[in-house]
Amino acid sequence: MASLLRRGFATATQSNKVTIGLIPADGIGREVIPAARQVLESLPKSESSPRFDFIHLDAGFEHFQKHGVALPEETLARLRGECQGALFGAVSSPSHKVAGYSSPIVALRKHLDLYANVRPVASVAGDGQKQLDMLIIRENTECLYIKQERMETDANGLKVAYADRKISEYASRRAGQMAFNMALMRDKLRANVPASERLWQGKPKVTIIHKSNVLSITDGLWRETVRGVKENNPDLYSGVDMDEQLVDSMVYRMFREPEAFDVVVAPNLYGDIISDGAAALVGSLGLVPSANVGDNFVVGEPVHGSAPDIAGQQKANPIAAIRSAGLLLEHMGYSGDAARIYQAVDGVLREGLIKTPDLGGKSTTQEVTDAVCKRL
């Protein structure tokens, strides 16, 4: 149960037959997604446990280079028609403009209406890192990630680039509701754990991230809308504290006192930056999972990138992908099986004998995966 406190995220109709779409995509995605599959297949069997079918699906920059499309229509069709959820590996993102290319994971979020990115960042007791138990809710469909950019030339013949930013009341409200609901869920889960074992001791709290002192219209709308979720539903959320942080001061406080935060909700770009930064507090991006969540579908996705410099060398840390598989199960209602995965991972990390290079060890991707499976 303790491991579930970090996620505070669940519920869907259970069915023992579960079809999972596997989208390794680029780079180390081809190593960590098979690792997550191996762990899912190693779960102890019981009458309530899921029976998995897996479908391999294509997407990614490398697929675009070969076929001219980053997210094939067949991938979308099979996700919608055959799968109850999916695991996405990693995608290469060229730093320069490539004609016709756009990120397939961003497109997936839009096509499947995966409007919230749920990113738990929690320390393992006794691991020597800063102690934190934070859940970051990142609005997943808007902000600068709508990718509406243009280039113009000024009167002096110099280039000027523009990017449109979109913040809507609709998307902001959905992200805010997710944050306050997750705060309540985490509080219920904590009630089943002795107070001495809880990293978070106070009332559940939602911290709203913004920069409305500069972006008074866009971030102003975000701030007002998310605050309105609590203010307009006093009976439902009276037990949840609410505060705010400017995004720059949030980064400072997060590194100085990460224990001050419970649930954090942010627009797309800020949430992306904050969650990657928070990974440093627990040791590595290779440890941090996420789930792209909509009302009818979820895609588990490790936070890390495609890491082309180590791809194919068995140096990639599979734990973020394995934990993302746990998040996927948790959302689908298999919280017991998710807890087993979290506990197995925490046990391997706590023991500290088998670690990939990002954590200062020399173990391979497969050795870490096998260690988690052995604990299961």
mmCIF file of C-alpha atoms in Angstrom:
data_model
loop_
_atom_site.group_PDB
_atom_site.id
_atom_site.type_symbol
_atom_site.label_atom_id
_atom_site.label_comp_id
_atom_site.label_asym_id
_atom_site.label_seq_id
_atom_site.Cartn_x
_atom_site.Cartn_y
_atom_site.Cartn_z
ATOM 1 C CA MET A 1 0.000 0.000 0.000
ATOM 2 C CA ALA A 2 2.820 2.421 0.771
ATOM 3 C CA SER A 3 4.005 2.429 -2.826
ATOM 4 C CA LEU A 4 0.545 3.319 -4.037
ATOM 5 C CA LEU A 5 0.633 6.530 -2.023
ATOM 6 C CA ARG A 6 3.004 8.036 -4.538
ATOM 7 C CA ARG A 7 0.599 7.651 -7.375
ATOM 8 C CA GLY A 8 -2.835 8.242 -5.944
ATOM 9 C CA PHE A 9 -4.246 7.246 -9.281
ATOM 10 C CA ALA A 10 -6.660 4.454 -10.212
ATOM 11 C CA THR A 11 -9.963 3.087 -11.324
ATOM 12 C CA ALA A 12 -11.361 1.578 -14.426
ATOM 13 C CA THR A 13 -13.586 -1.400 -15.166
ATOM 14 C CA GLN A 14 -11.659 -4.618 -14.688
ATOM 15 C CA SER A 15 -11.481 -7.364 -17.268
ATOM 16 C CA ASN A 16 -9.144 -10.350 -17.018
ATOM 17 C CA LYS A 17 -8.283 -10.107 -20.696
ATOM 18 C CA VAL A 18 -6.169 -7.020 -21.354
ATOM 19 C CA THR A 19 -4.693 -6.039 -24.695
ATOM 20 C CA ILE A 20 -1.760 -3.648 -24.440
ATOM 21 C CA GLY A 21 -0.332 -1.759 -27.399
ATOM 22 C CA LEU A 22 3.471 -1.624 -27.296
ATOM 23 C CA ILE A 23 5.048 1.353 -29.054
ATOM 24 C CA PRO A 24 8.827 1.195 -28.496
ATOM 25 C CA ALA A 25 9.458 4.082 -30.958
ATOM 26 C CA ASP A 26 13.084 5.282 -30.979
ATOM 27 C CA GLY A 27 16.423 4.635 -29.294
ATOM 28 C CA ILE A 28 16.297 2.991 -25.870
ATOM 29 C CA GLY A 29 12.535 2.655 -26.181
ATOM 30 C CA ARG A 30 13.316 -0.599 -27.986
ATOM 31 C CA GLU A 31 15.043 -1.888 -24.846
ATOM 32 C CA VAL A 32 12.888 -0.573 -22.009
ATOM 33 C CA ILE A 33 9.464 -1.464 -23.448
ATOM 34 C CA PRO A 34 10.406 -5.162 -23.803
ATOM 35 C CA ALA A 35 11.626 -4.948 -20.198
ATOM 36 C CA ALA A 36 8.229 -3.615 -19.075
ATOM 37 C CA ARG A 37 6.501 -6.392 -21.007
ATOM 38 C CA GLN A 38 8.696 -9.023 -19.318
ATOM 39 C CA VAL A 39 7.734 -7.682 -15.897
ATOM 40 C CA LEU A 40 4.023 -7.685 -16.765
ATOM 41 C CA GLU A 41 4.306 -11.287 -17.921
ATOM 42 C CA SER A 42 6.149 -12.210 -14.697
ATOM 43 C CA LEU A 43 3.358 -11.075 -12.389
ATOM 44 C CA PRO A 44 2.070 -13.866 -10.147
ATOM 45 C CA LYS A 45 -1.119 -15.328 -11.570
ATOM 46 C CA SER A 46 -4.380 -15.280 -9.667
ATOM 47 C CA GLU A 47 -8.064 -15.331 -10.547
ATOM 48 C CA SER A 48 -8.230 -11.541 -10.415
ATOM 49 C CA SER A 49 -5.009 -10.927 -12.325
ATOM 50 C CA PRO A 50 -5.117 -9.771 -15.952
ATOM 51 C CA ARG A 51 -4.248 -12.003 -18.883
ATOM 52 C CA PHE A 52 -2.177 -10.021 -21.329
ATOM 53 C CA ASP A 53 -2.137 -9.844 -25.071
ATOM 54 C CA PHE A 54 0.393 -7.505 -26.647
ATOM 55 C CA ILE A 55 0.296 -5.758 -30.008
ATOM 56 C CA HIS A 56 3.466 -4.235 -31.453
ATOM 57 C CA LEU A 57 2.778 -0.840 -33.020
ATOM 58 C CA ASP A 58 4.948 1.576 -34.987
ATOM 59 C CA ALA A 59 5.661 5.270 -34.386
ATOM 60 C CA GLY A 60 8.645 7.567 -33.993
ATOM 61 C CA PHE A 61 11.205 9.716 -35.762
ATOM 62 C CA GLU A 62 13.048 6.722 -37.165
ATOM 63 C CA HIS A 63 9.779 5.421 -38.612
ATOM 64 C CA PHE A 64 9.218 8.870 -40.114
ATOM 65 C CA GLN A 65 12.652 8.789 -41.745
ATOM 66 C CA LYS A 66 11.858 5.441 -43.370
ATOM 67 C CA HIS A 67 8.182 5.884 -44.246
ATOM 68 C CA GLY A 68 7.437 9.620 -44.139
ATOM 69 C CA VAL A 69 4.963 9.378 -41.262
ATOM 70 C CA ALA A 70 5.664 9.506 -37.499
ATOM 71 C CA LEU A 71 2.298 8.176 -36.278
ATOM 72 C CA PRO A 72 0.735 5.749 -38.765
ATOM 73 C CA GLU A 73 -3.041 5.653 -39.066
ATOM 74 C CA GLU A 74 -2.885 1.892 -38.444
ATOM 75 C CA THR A 75 -1.327 2.520 -35.019
ATOM 76 C CA LEU A 76 -4.146 4.866 -34.039
ATOM 77 C CA ALA A 77 -6.820 2.537 -35.427
ATOM 78 C CA ARG A 78 -5.521 -0.497 -33.543
ATOM 79 C CA LEU A 79 -5.144 1.445 -30.297
ATOM 80 C CA ARG A 80 -8.758 2.596 -30.559
ATOM 81 C CA GLY A 81 -10.199 -0.684 -31.763
ATOM 82 C CA GLU A 82 -8.193 -3.411 -30.031
ATOM 83 C CA CYS A 83 -6.353 -2.052 -26.977
ATOM 84 C CA GLN A 84 -7.373 -1.160 -23.454
ATOM 85 C CA GLY A 85 -4.134 0.748 -22.894
ATOM 86 C CA ALA A 86 -0.620 1.216 -24.249
ATOM 87 C CA LEU A 87 3.030 1.652 -23.342
ATOM 88 C CA PHE A 88 5.103 4.193 -25.269
ATOM 89 C CA GLY A 89 8.901 4.027 -25.158
ATOM 90 C CA ALA A 90 10.762 7.152 -26.233
ATOM 91 C CA VAL A 91 10.855 9.412 -29.238
ATOM 92 C CA SER A 92 13.748 11.268 -30.797
ATOM 93 C CA SER A 93 13.073 14.978 -31.097
ATOM 94 C CA PRO A 94 15.337 16.758 -33.595
ATOM 95 C CA SER A 95 16.351 20.205 -32.373
ATOM 96 C CA HIS A 96 15.981 21.665 -35.857
ATOM 97 C CA LYS A 97 12.876 21.845 -38.020
ATOM 98 C CA VAL A 98 12.279 18.740 -40.139
ATOM 99 C CA ALA A 99 9.683 19.277 -42.843
ATOM 100 C CA GLY A 100 6.591 17.155 -42.285
ATOM 101 C CA TYR A 101 7.638 15.804 -38.898
ATOM 102 C CA SER A 102 5.874 16.332 -35.578
ATOM 103 C CA SER A 103 6.157 14.374 -32.349
ATOM 104 C CA PRO A 104 4.051 11.173 -32.353
ATOM 105 C CA ILE A 105 3.533 11.221 -28.585
ATOM 106 C CA VAL A 106 2.147 14.759 -28.764
ATOM 107 C CA ALA A 107 -0.134 13.607 -31.588
ATOM 108 C CA LEU A 108 -1.242 10.561 -29.571
ATOM 109 C CA ARG A 109 -2.218 12.773 -26.674
ATOM 110 C CA LYS A 110 -4.365 14.882 -28.966
ATOM 111 C CA HIS A 111 -5.982 12.055 -30.955
ATOM 112 C CA LEU A 112 -6.846 10.012 -27.841
ATOM 113 C CA ASP A 113 -7.693 13.076 -25.707
ATOM 114 C CA LEU A 114 -5.121 12.179 -23.062
ATOM 115 C CA TYR A 115 -5.537 15.499 -21.346
ATOM 116 C CA ALA A 116 -3.447 14.960 -18.199
ATOM 117 C CA ASN A 117 0.083 13.725 -17.765
ATOM 118 C CA VAL A 118 0.383 12.151 -14.335
ATOM 119 C CA ARG A 119 3.955 12.034 -13.036
ATOM 120 C CA PRO A 120 4.683 10.662 -9.550
ATOM 121 C CA VAL A 121 8.125 11.499 -8.188
ATOM 122 C CA ALA A 122 8.860 9.815 -4.878
ATOM 123 C CA SER A 123 11.944 8.783 -2.967
ATOM 124 C CA VAL A 124 12.482 5.280 -1.694
ATOM 125 C CA ALA A 125 12.829 5.155 2.070
ATOM 126 C CA GLY A 126 16.465 4.873 3.042
ATOM 127 C CA ASP A 127 17.840 5.572 -0.440
ATOM 128 C CA GLY A 128 19.882 8.585 0.692
ATOM 129 C CA GLN A 129 18.042 11.018 -1.601
ATOM 130 C CA LYS A 130 15.897 13.951 -0.537
ATOM 131 C CA GLN A 131 12.618 12.731 0.911
ATOM 132 C CA LEU A 132 9.634 13.617 -1.238
ATOM 133 C CA ASP A 133 6.263 12.243 -2.257
ATOM 134 C CA MET A 134 5.055 14.509 -5.041
ATOM 135 C CA LEU A 135 2.535 13.990 -7.817
ATOM 136 C CA ILE A 136 2.832 16.361 -10.785
ATOM 137 C CA ILE A 137 -0.243 16.851 -12.963
ATOM 138 C CA ARG A 138 0.757 18.373 -16.305
ATOM 139 C CA GLU A 139 -1.947 19.668 -18.640
ATOM 140 C CA ASN A 140 -1.252 17.638 -21.744
ATOM 141 C CA THR A 141 -2.908 19.195 -24.788
ATOM 142 C CA GLU A 142 -2.274 22.951 -24.952
ATOM 143 C CA CYS A 143 0.226 25.687 -24.051
ATOM 144 C CA LEU A 144 3.106 26.022 -26.543
ATOM 145 C CA TYR A 145 2.739 22.350 -27.476
ATOM 146 C CA ILE A 146 0.000 23.144 -29.962
ATOM 147 C CA LYS A 147 3.038 23.829 -32.203
ATOM 148 C CA GLN A 148 1.701 26.807 -34.096
ATOM 149 C CA GLU A 149 4.876 28.606 -35.125
ATOM 150 C CA ARG A 150 5.701 30.975 -37.938
ATOM 151 C CA MET A 151 8.648 32.879 -39.304
ATOM 152 C CA GLU A 152 8.508 36.455 -40.568
ATOM 153 C CA THR A 153 11.014 39.020 -41.773
ATOM 154 C CA ASP A 154 11.132 42.483 -40.220
ATOM 155 C CA ALA A 155 11.748 45.830 -41.946
ATOM 156 C CA ASN A 156 15.510 45.308 -41.640
ATOM 157 C CA GLY A 157 15.396 41.956 -43.375
ATOM 158 C CA LEU A 158 16.013 40.037 -40.144
ATOM 159 C CA LYS A 159 14.076 36.914 -39.220
ATOM 160 C CA VAL A 160 11.544 37.021 -36.394
ATOM 161 C CA ALA A 161 10.034 33.776 -35.099
ATOM 162 C CA TYR A 162 6.674 33.538 -33.306
ATOM 163 C CA ALA A 163 4.975 30.740 -31.373
ATOM 164 C CA ASP A 164 1.316 30.879 -30.384
ATOM 165 C CA ARG A 165 0.368 29.724 -26.889
ATOM 166 C CA LYS A 166 -3.095 28.388 -26.109
ATOM 167 C CA ILE A 167 -4.668 28.204 -22.643
ATOM 168 C CA SER A 168 -8.377 27.373 -22.524
ATOM 169 C CA GLU A 169 -10.823 27.333 -19.649
ATOM 170 C CA TYR A 170 -11.952 23.847 -20.713
ATOM 171 C CA ALA A 171 -8.499 22.227 -20.612
ATOM 172 C CA SER A 172 -7.469 24.105 -17.484
ATOM 173 C CA ARG A 173 -10.570 22.950 -15.611
ATOM 174 C CA ARG A 174 -10.014 19.302 -16.552
ATOM 175 C CA ALA A 175 -6.413 19.423 -15.355
ATOM 176 C CA GLY A 176 -7.496 21.126 -12.142
ATOM 177 C CA GLN A 177 -10.181 18.529 -11.477
ATOM 178 C CA MET A 178 -7.628 15.761 -11.990
ATOM 179 C CA ALA A 179 -5.298 17.412 -9.484
ATOM 180 C CA PHE A 180 -7.899 17.874 -6.740
ATOM 181 C CA ASN A 181 -9.323 14.390 -7.259
ATOM 182 C CA MET A 182 -5.851 12.854 -7.041
ATOM 183 C CA ALA A 183 -5.215 14.805 -3.840
ATOM 184 C CA LEU A 184 -8.336 13.256 -2.291
ATOM 185 C CA MET A 185 -7.358 9.780 -3.514
ATOM 186 C CA ARG A 186 -3.868 10.072 -2.055
ATOM 187 C CA ASP A 187 -5.331 11.175 1.266
ATOM 188 C CA LYS A 188 -7.581 8.106 1.397
ATOM 189 C CA LEU A 189 -4.656 5.818 0.687
ATOM 190 C CA ARG A 190 -2.505 7.474 3.328
ATOM 191 C CA ALA A 191 -5.177 6.858 5.940
ATOM 192 C CA ASN A 192 -4.340 3.150 5.737
ATOM 193 C CA VAL A 193 -0.659 3.687 6.549
ATOM 194 C CA PRO A 194 0.797 4.414 10.012
ATOM 195 C CA ALA A 195 1.612 8.082 10.381
ATOM 196 C CA SER A 196 5.248 7.270 11.115
ATOM 197 C CA GLU A 197 5.615 5.754 7.635
ATOM 198 C CA ARG A 198 4.108 8.640 5.677
ATOM 199 C CA LEU A 199 6.373 11.096 3.909
ATOM 200 C CA TRP A 200 3.492 13.595 3.651
ATOM 201 C CA GLN A 201 2.014 14.375 7.056
ATOM 202 C CA GLY A 202 -0.438 17.220 6.536
ATOM 203 C CA LYS A 203 -3.753 17.704 4.788
ATOM 204 C CA PRO A 204 -3.733 16.987 1.050
ATOM 205 C CA LYS A 205 -2.602 20.028 -0.884
ATOM 206 C CA VAL A 206 -2.713 21.207 -4.496
ATOM 207 C CA THR A 207 -0.120 23.765 -5.629
ATOM 208 C CA ILE A 208 -1.001 25.724 -8.784
ATOM 209 C CA ILE A 209 1.979 26.701 -10.947
ATOM 210 C CA HIS A 210 1.794 29.799 -13.140
ATOM 211 C CA LYS A 211 3.523 33.004 -14.233
ATOM 212 C CA SER A 212 0.528 35.297 -14.256
ATOM 213 C CA ASN A 213 2.567 38.217 -12.952
ATOM 214 C CA VAL A 214 3.973 38.386 -16.524
ATOM 215 C CA LEU A 215 1.508 36.403 -18.650
ATOM 216 C CA SER A 216 -1.574 37.947 -17.099
ATOM 217 C CA ILE A 217 -4.039 36.794 -19.772
ATOM 218 C CA THR A 218 -2.996 33.198 -20.509
ATOM 219 C CA ASP A 219 -1.587 32.215 -17.133
ATOM 220 C CA GLY A 220 -4.199 34.436 -15.537
ATOM 221 C CA LEU A 221 -6.938 32.298 -17.087
ATOM 222 C CA TRP A 222 -5.136 29.104 -16.015
ATOM 223 C CA ARG A 223 -4.780 30.320 -12.425
ATOM 224 C CA GLU A 224 -8.367 31.533 -12.099
ATOM 225 C CA THR A 225 -9.820 28.381 -13.651
ATOM 226 C CA VAL A 226 -7.859 25.910 -11.515
ATOM 227 C CA ARG A 227 -8.597 27.919 -8.373
ATOM 228 C CA GLY A 228 -12.257 27.829 -9.387
ATOM 229 C CA VAL A 229 -12.294 24.023 -9.226
ATOM 230 C CA LYS A 230 -11.960 24.230 -5.438
ATOM 231 C CA GLU A 231 -13.769 27.508 -4.898
ATOM 232 C CA ASN A 232 -16.835 26.365 -6.859
ATOM 233 C CA ASN A 233 -16.969 22.945 -5.159
ATOM 234 C CA PRO A 234 -16.433 23.770 -1.483
ATOM 235 C CA ASP A 235 -18.193 20.677 -0.162
ATOM 236 C CA LEU A 236 -16.181 18.273 -2.303
ATOM 237 C CA TYR A 237 -12.749 19.827 -1.861
ATOM 238 C CA SER A 238 -12.975 21.486 1.551
ATOM 239 C CA GLY A 239 -10.452 18.982 2.893
ATOM 240 C CA VAL A 240 -7.815 19.924 0.300
ATOM 241 C CA ASP A 241 -5.512 22.881 0.884
ATOM 242 C CA MET A 242 -4.640 25.062 -2.087
ATOM 243 C CA ASP A 243 -1.693 27.339 -2.741
ATOM 244 C CA GLU A 244 0.231 28.838 -5.676
ATOM 245 C CA GLN A 245 3.795 29.184 -6.879
ATOM 246 C CA LEU A 246 5.296 31.222 -9.666
ATOM 247 C CA VAL A 247 7.099 28.746 -11.888
ATOM 248 C CA ASP A 248 10.566 30.182 -11.278
ATOM 249 C CA SER A 249 10.181 30.177 -7.486
ATOM 250 C CA MET A 250 8.683 26.683 -7.748
ATOM 251 C CA VAL A 251 11.899 25.374 -9.276
ATOM 252 C CA TYR A 252 13.925 26.995 -6.496
ATOM 253 C CA ARG A 253 11.703 25.675 -3.699
ATOM 254 C CA MET A 254 11.425 22.225 -5.272
ATOM 255 C CA PHE A 255 15.170 21.727 -4.989
ATOM 256 C CA ARG A 256 15.459 23.386 -1.583
ATOM 257 C CA GLU A 257 12.436 21.808 0.116
ATOM 258 C CA PRO A 258 10.715 19.195 -2.064
ATOM 259 C CA GLU A 259 8.924 17.867 1.002
ATOM 260 C CA ALA A 260 6.730 21.007 0.853
ATOM 261 C CA PHE A 261 4.746 19.735 -2.139
ATOM 262 C CA ASP A 262 2.006 17.146 -2.429
ATOM 263 C CA VAL A 263 0.100 17.511 -5.734
ATOM 264 C CA VAL A 264 1.400 20.069 -8.220
ATOM 265 C CA VAL A 265 -0.634 21.116 -11.281
ATOM 266 C CA ALA A 266 0.909 23.064 -14.140
ATOM 267 C CA PRO A 267 0.390 24.075 -17.764
ATOM 268 C CA ASN A 268 2.054 21.866 -20.345
ATOM 269 C CA LEU A 269 5.477 23.515 -20.695
ATOM 270 C CA TYR A 270 5.972 24.270 -16.999
ATOM 271 C CA GLY A 271 4.880 20.744 -16.081
ATOM 272 C CA ASP A 272 7.354 19.267 -18.539
ATOM 273 C CA ILE A 273 10.259 21.237 -17.094
ATOM 274 C CA ILE A 274 9.311 20.759 -13.437
ATOM 275 C CA SER A 275 8.824 17.005 -13.709
ATOM 276 C CA ASP A 276 12.142 16.444 -15.463
ATOM 277 C CA GLY A 277 13.864 18.582 -12.847
ATOM 278 C CA ALA A 278 12.156 16.681 -10.040
ATOM 279 C CA ALA A 279 13.651 13.456 -11.380
ATOM 280 C CA ALA A 280 17.081 14.724 -10.303
ATOM 281 C CA LEU A 281 15.842 14.659 -6.696
ATOM 282 C CA VAL A 282 15.397 10.870 -6.832
ATOM 283 C CA GLY A 283 18.557 10.078 -8.760
ATOM 284 C CA SER A 284 17.765 9.770 -12.452
ATOM 285 C CA LEU A 285 15.270 10.316 -15.247
ATOM 286 C CA GLY A 286 15.533 6.559 -15.661
ATOM 287 C CA LEU A 287 13.482 6.084 -12.480
ATOM 288 C CA VAL A 288 10.498 8.331 -13.186
ATOM 289 C CA PRO A 289 7.289 7.055 -14.825
ATOM 290 C CA SER A 290 4.283 8.831 -16.223
ATOM 291 C CA ALA A 291 0.814 8.107 -17.525
ATOM 292 C CA ASN A 292 -0.972 10.059 -20.251
ATOM 293 C CA VAL A 293 -4.548 9.948 -19.026
ATOM 294 C CA GLY A 294 -7.907 10.546 -20.627
ATOM 295 C CA ASP A 295 -11.412 9.557 -19.642
ATOM 296 C CA ASN A 296 -11.323 6.406 -21.794
ATOM 297 C CA PHE A 297 -7.690 5.512 -22.401
ATOM 298 C CA VAL A 298 -4.236 5.647 -20.808
ATOM 299 C CA VAL A 299 -0.717 5.418 -22.210
ATOM 300 C CA GLY A 300 2.142 4.668 -19.834
ATOM 301 C CA GLU A 301 5.357 6.467 -20.796
ATOM 302 C CA PRO A 302 8.754 6.726 -19.090
ATOM 303 C CA VAL A 303 9.771 10.357 -18.660
ATOM 304 C CA HIS A 304 13.221 9.937 -20.224
ATOM 305 C CA GLY A 305 14.087 10.494 -23.891
ATOM 306 C CA SER A 306 15.452 8.166 -26.557
ATOM 307 C CA ALA A 307 19.112 8.520 -25.406
ATOM 308 C CA PRO A 308 20.680 7.684 -28.786
ATOM 309 C CA ASP A 309 24.176 7.796 -27.263
ATOM 310 C CA ILE A 310 23.514 4.591 -25.301
ATOM 311 C CA ALA A 311 20.871 2.924 -27.483
ATOM 312 C CA GLY A 312 21.538 -0.729 -28.184
ATOM 313 C CA GLN A 313 24.208 -1.022 -25.477
ATOM 314 C CA GLN A 314 22.084 -2.451 -22.635
ATOM 315 C CA LYS A 315 22.913 0.602 -20.496
ATOM 316 C CA ALA A 316 19.373 2.016 -20.351
ATOM 317 C CA ASN A 317 17.589 2.005 -17.003
ATOM 318 C CA PRO A 318 14.302 0.085 -17.449
ATOM 319 C CA ILE A 319 12.764 1.138 -14.123
ATOM 320 C CA ALA A 320 10.882 4.180 -15.450
ATOM 321 C CA ALA A 321 9.229 2.002 -18.097
ATOM 322 C CA ILE A 322 8.494 -0.747 -15.562
ATOM 323 C CA ARG A 323 6.919 1.743 -13.171
ATOM 324 C CA SER A 324 4.935 3.193 -16.096
ATOM 325 C CA ALA A 325 3.551 -0.299 -16.679
ATOM 326 C CA GLY A 326 2.489 -0.269 -13.034
ATOM 327 C CA LEU A 327 0.742 3.071 -13.522
ATOM 328 C CA LEU A 328 -1.052 1.615 -16.523
ATOM 329 C CA LEU A 329 -2.327 -1.324 -14.461
ATOM 330 C CA GLU A 330 -3.312 0.983 -11.621
ATOM 331 C CA HIS A 331 -5.460 3.072 -13.949
ATOM 332 C CA MET A 332 -7.120 -0.047 -15.347
ATOM 333 C CA GLY A 333 -8.175 -1.104 -11.851
ATOM 334 C CA TYR A 334 -5.480 -3.694 -11.112
ATOM 335 C CA SER A 335 -4.050 -1.841 -8.139
ATOM 336 C CA GLY A 336 -2.875 -5.025 -6.407
ATOM 337 C CA ASP A 337 -0.734 -6.046 -9.372
ATOM 338 C CA ALA A 338 0.529 -2.469 -9.707
ATOM 339 C CA ALA A 339 1.545 -2.513 -6.034
ATOM 340 C CA ARG A 340 3.517 -5.721 -6.598
ATOM 341 C CA ILE A 341 5.483 -4.048 -9.383
ATOM 342 C CA TYR A 342 6.194 -0.943 -7.290
ATOM 343 C CA GLN A 343 7.292 -3.046 -4.307
ATOM 344 C CA ALA A 344 9.578 -5.190 -6.456
ATOM 345 C CA VAL A 345 11.210 -2.106 -7.989
ATOM 346 C CA ASP A 346 11.601 -0.424 -4.594
ATOM 347 C CA GLY A 347 13.178 -3.587 -3.219
ATOM 348 C CA VAL A 348 15.778 -3.684 -5.995
ATOM 349 C CA LEU A 349 16.558 0.014 -5.523
ATOM 350 C CA ARG A 350 16.749 -0.279 -1.749
ATOM 351 C CA GLU A 351 19.126 -3.243 -1.961
ATOM 352 C CA GLY A 352 21.342 -1.205 -4.272
ATOM 353 C CA LEU A 353 23.319 -4.123 -5.698
ATOM 354 C CA ILE A 354 22.024 -4.059 -9.265
ATOM 355 C CA LYS A 355 22.119 -0.598 -10.847
ATOM 356 C CA THR A 356 22.483 0.740 -14.348
ATOM 357 C CA PRO A 357 25.216 3.340 -15.110
ATOM 358 C CA ASP A 358 22.903 6.344 -14.602
ATOM 359 C CA LEU A 359 22.744 5.345 -10.919
ATOM 360 C CA GLY A 360 26.472 4.705 -10.650
ATOM 361 C CA GLY A 361 26.328 0.962 -11.294
ATOM 362 C CA LYS A 362 27.462 -1.404 -14.019
ATOM 363 C CA SER A 363 24.389 -3.617 -14.433
ATOM 364 C CA THR A 364 22.690 -4.064 -17.789
ATOM 365 C CA THR A 365 19.097 -3.317 -18.716
ATOM 366 C CA GLN A 366 18.375 -7.044 -18.713
ATOM 367 C CA GLU A 367 20.015 -7.642 -15.339
ATOM 368 C CA VAL A 368 17.862 -4.961 -13.693
ATOM 369 C CA THR A 369 14.740 -6.358 -15.386
ATOM 370 C CA ASP A 370 15.566 -9.873 -14.230
ATOM 371 C CA ALA A 371 16.106 -8.631 -10.667
ATOM 372 C CA VAL A 372 12.648 -7.033 -10.602
ATOM 373 C CA CYS A 373 11.078 -10.190 -12.043
ATOM 374 C CA LYS A 374 12.854 -12.322 -9.429
ATOM 375 C CA ARG A 375 11.366 -10.186 -6.648
ATOM 376 C CA LEU A 376 7.903 -10.632 -8.162
#
